[in-house]
C-alpha positions as MATLAB code, in Angstrom:
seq = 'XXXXXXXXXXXXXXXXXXXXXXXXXXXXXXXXXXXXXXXXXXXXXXXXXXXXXXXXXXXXXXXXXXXXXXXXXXXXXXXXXXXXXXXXXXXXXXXXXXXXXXXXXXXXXXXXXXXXXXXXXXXXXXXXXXXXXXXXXXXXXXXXXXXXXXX';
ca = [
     -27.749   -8.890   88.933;
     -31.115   -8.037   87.332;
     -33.398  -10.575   85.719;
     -32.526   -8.906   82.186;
     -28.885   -9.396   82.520;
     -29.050  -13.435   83.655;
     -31.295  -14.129   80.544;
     -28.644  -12.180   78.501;
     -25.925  -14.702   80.189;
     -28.333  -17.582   79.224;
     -28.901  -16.586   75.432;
     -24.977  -16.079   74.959;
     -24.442  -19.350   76.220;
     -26.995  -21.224   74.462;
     -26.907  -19.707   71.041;
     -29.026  -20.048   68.245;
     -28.722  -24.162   68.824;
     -27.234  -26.525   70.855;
     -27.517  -30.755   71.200;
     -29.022  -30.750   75.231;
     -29.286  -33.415   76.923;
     -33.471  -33.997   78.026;
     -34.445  -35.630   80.980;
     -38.094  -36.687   81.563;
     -39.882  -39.015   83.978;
     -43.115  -40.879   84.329;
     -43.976  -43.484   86.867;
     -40.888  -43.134   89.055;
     -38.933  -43.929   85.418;
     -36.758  -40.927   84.673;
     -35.189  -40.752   81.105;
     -32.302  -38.724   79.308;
     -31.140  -38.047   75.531;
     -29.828  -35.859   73.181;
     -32.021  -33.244   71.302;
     -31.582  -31.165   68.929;
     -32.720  -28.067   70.136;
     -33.647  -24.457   68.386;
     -33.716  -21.531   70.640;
     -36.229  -18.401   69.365;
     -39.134  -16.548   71.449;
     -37.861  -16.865   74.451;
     -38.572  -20.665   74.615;
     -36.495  -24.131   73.463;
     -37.803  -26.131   70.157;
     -36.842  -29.608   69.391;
     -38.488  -32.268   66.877;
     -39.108  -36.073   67.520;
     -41.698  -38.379   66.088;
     -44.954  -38.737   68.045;
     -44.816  -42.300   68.522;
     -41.185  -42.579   70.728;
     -40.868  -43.329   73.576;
     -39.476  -40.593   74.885;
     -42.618  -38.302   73.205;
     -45.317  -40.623   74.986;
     -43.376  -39.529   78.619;
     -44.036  -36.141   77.413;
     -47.533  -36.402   77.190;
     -47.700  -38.156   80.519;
     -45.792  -35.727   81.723;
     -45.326  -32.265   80.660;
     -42.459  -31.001   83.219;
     -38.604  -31.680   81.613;
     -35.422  -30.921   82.272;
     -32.635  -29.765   79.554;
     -28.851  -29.544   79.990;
     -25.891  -27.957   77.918;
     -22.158  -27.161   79.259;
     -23.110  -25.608   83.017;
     -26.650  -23.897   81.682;
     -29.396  -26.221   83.437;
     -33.379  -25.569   81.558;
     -36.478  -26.676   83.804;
     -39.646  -26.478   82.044;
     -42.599  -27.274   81.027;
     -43.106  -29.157   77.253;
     -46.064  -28.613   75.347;
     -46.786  -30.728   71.937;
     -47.343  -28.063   69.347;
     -48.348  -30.014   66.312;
     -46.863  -31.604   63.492;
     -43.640  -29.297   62.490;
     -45.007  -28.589   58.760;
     -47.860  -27.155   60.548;
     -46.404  -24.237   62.425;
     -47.386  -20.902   61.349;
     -44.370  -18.825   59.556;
     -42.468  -22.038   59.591;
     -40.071  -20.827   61.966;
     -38.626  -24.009   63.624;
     -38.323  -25.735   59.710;
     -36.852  -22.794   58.494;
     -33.919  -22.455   61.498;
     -33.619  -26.348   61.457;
     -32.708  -25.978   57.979;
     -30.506  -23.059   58.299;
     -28.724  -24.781   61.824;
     -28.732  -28.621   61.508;
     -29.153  -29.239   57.560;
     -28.259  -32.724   58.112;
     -30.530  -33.897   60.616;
     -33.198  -32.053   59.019;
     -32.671  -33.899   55.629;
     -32.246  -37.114   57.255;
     -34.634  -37.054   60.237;
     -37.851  -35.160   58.194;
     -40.888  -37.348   58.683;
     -43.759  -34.725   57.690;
     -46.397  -36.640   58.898;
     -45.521  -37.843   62.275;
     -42.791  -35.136   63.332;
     -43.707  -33.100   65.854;
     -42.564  -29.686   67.568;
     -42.374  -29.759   70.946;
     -42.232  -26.308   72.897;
     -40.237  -25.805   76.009;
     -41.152  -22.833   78.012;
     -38.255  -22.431   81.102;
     -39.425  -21.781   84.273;
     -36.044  -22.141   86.103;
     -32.763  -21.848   84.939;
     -29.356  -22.763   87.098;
     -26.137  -21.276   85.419;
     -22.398  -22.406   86.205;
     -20.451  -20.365   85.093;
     -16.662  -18.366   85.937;
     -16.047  -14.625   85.894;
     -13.123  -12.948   84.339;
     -10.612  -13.767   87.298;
     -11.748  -17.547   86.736;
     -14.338  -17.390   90.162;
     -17.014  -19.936   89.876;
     -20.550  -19.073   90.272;
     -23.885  -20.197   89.899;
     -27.216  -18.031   88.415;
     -30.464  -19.079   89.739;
     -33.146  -17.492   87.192;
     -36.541  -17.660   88.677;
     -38.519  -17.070   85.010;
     -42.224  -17.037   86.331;
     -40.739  -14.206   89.599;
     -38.495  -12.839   87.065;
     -35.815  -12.877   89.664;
     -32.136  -13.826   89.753;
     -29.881  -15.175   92.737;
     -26.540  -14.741   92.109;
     -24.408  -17.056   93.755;
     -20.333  -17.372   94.222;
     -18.992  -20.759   94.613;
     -16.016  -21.288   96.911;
];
C-alpha cells in the first residue's frame, strides 16, 4: 500500500471532525481528554483556553498523542495564537459549521487558543471487506506505510 492510499484510509475515517481522546505528559505525569478536533491542511485543530491545565503540558511539552475508533495520531502540538486571530478564519469558520454548540458555548475570544497538531505517525486498526483485521503504520515524515495483517 502506498503512502497516498493510507492517508486516504486516515481522512475517511476521521472526517471533517471527530471528539479524540488527547494524551499528553510532562514530568513522568501523562494526561488524557476529550477534544474537539477539526481536521483541514493535512493537520488536526482543536481549541482550549491558555490557562488549563492541560494547555500548560502543551507548552512543556509539545509531543501528543490523539485517539478516535482504531485511528491512533502522534504528533507534535504547536500553540498558534488566539483562534480570532487566524488568518482566513478557517478553524472559527468549520467550528461553527461542525460543532455550533460548543462553539457558542465554549467562545472565550480573548484567551482561546488554536492549537495545531501536525502527525508524524499514524497506527490504523482497521478490517477489510472479508472482516480480516489489520493494522496501518503511516510513517508521515518517511512518507511510508507498513501494512500489517493481524491474526
Amino acid at each position: 500500500m502506498e503512502f497516498t492510499e493510507a492517508k486516504k484510509i486516515m481522512d475517511e475515517k476521521l472526517g471533517d471532525w471527530k471528539i479524540m481522546a488527547l494524551a499528553s505528559c510532562v514530568d513522568n505525569y501523562p494526561m488524557v481528554r476529550n477534544v474537539s478536533c477539526i481536521f483541514y491542511n493535512d493537520k488536526i485543530y482543536f481549541k482550549t483556553d491558555k490557562n488549563f491545565r492541560k494547555t500548560q503540558q502543551l507548552f512543556k511539552n509539545a509531543q501528543v498523542a490523539m485517539c478516535f475508533n482504531g485511528v491512533q495520531v502522534e504528533g507534535k502540538a504547536i500553540n498558534k495564537g488566539l483562534v480570532v486571530d487566524e488568518p482566513g478564519k478557517v478553524f472559527e469558520k468549520k467550528y461553527k459549521e461542525f460543532l455550533w454548540q460548543s462553539y457558542n458555548a465554549y467562545s472565550h475570544e480573548d484567551t482561546e487558543i488554536l492549537i495545531e497538531v501536525t502527525p508524524e505517525f499514524v497506527e490504523i486498526w482497521d478490517e477489510d471487506e472479508n472482516r480480516n483485521a489489520f493494522q496501518l503504520f503511516i510513517d508521515f515524515r518517511n512518507r511510508s506505510v507498513e501494512y500489517k495483517p493481524y491474526d
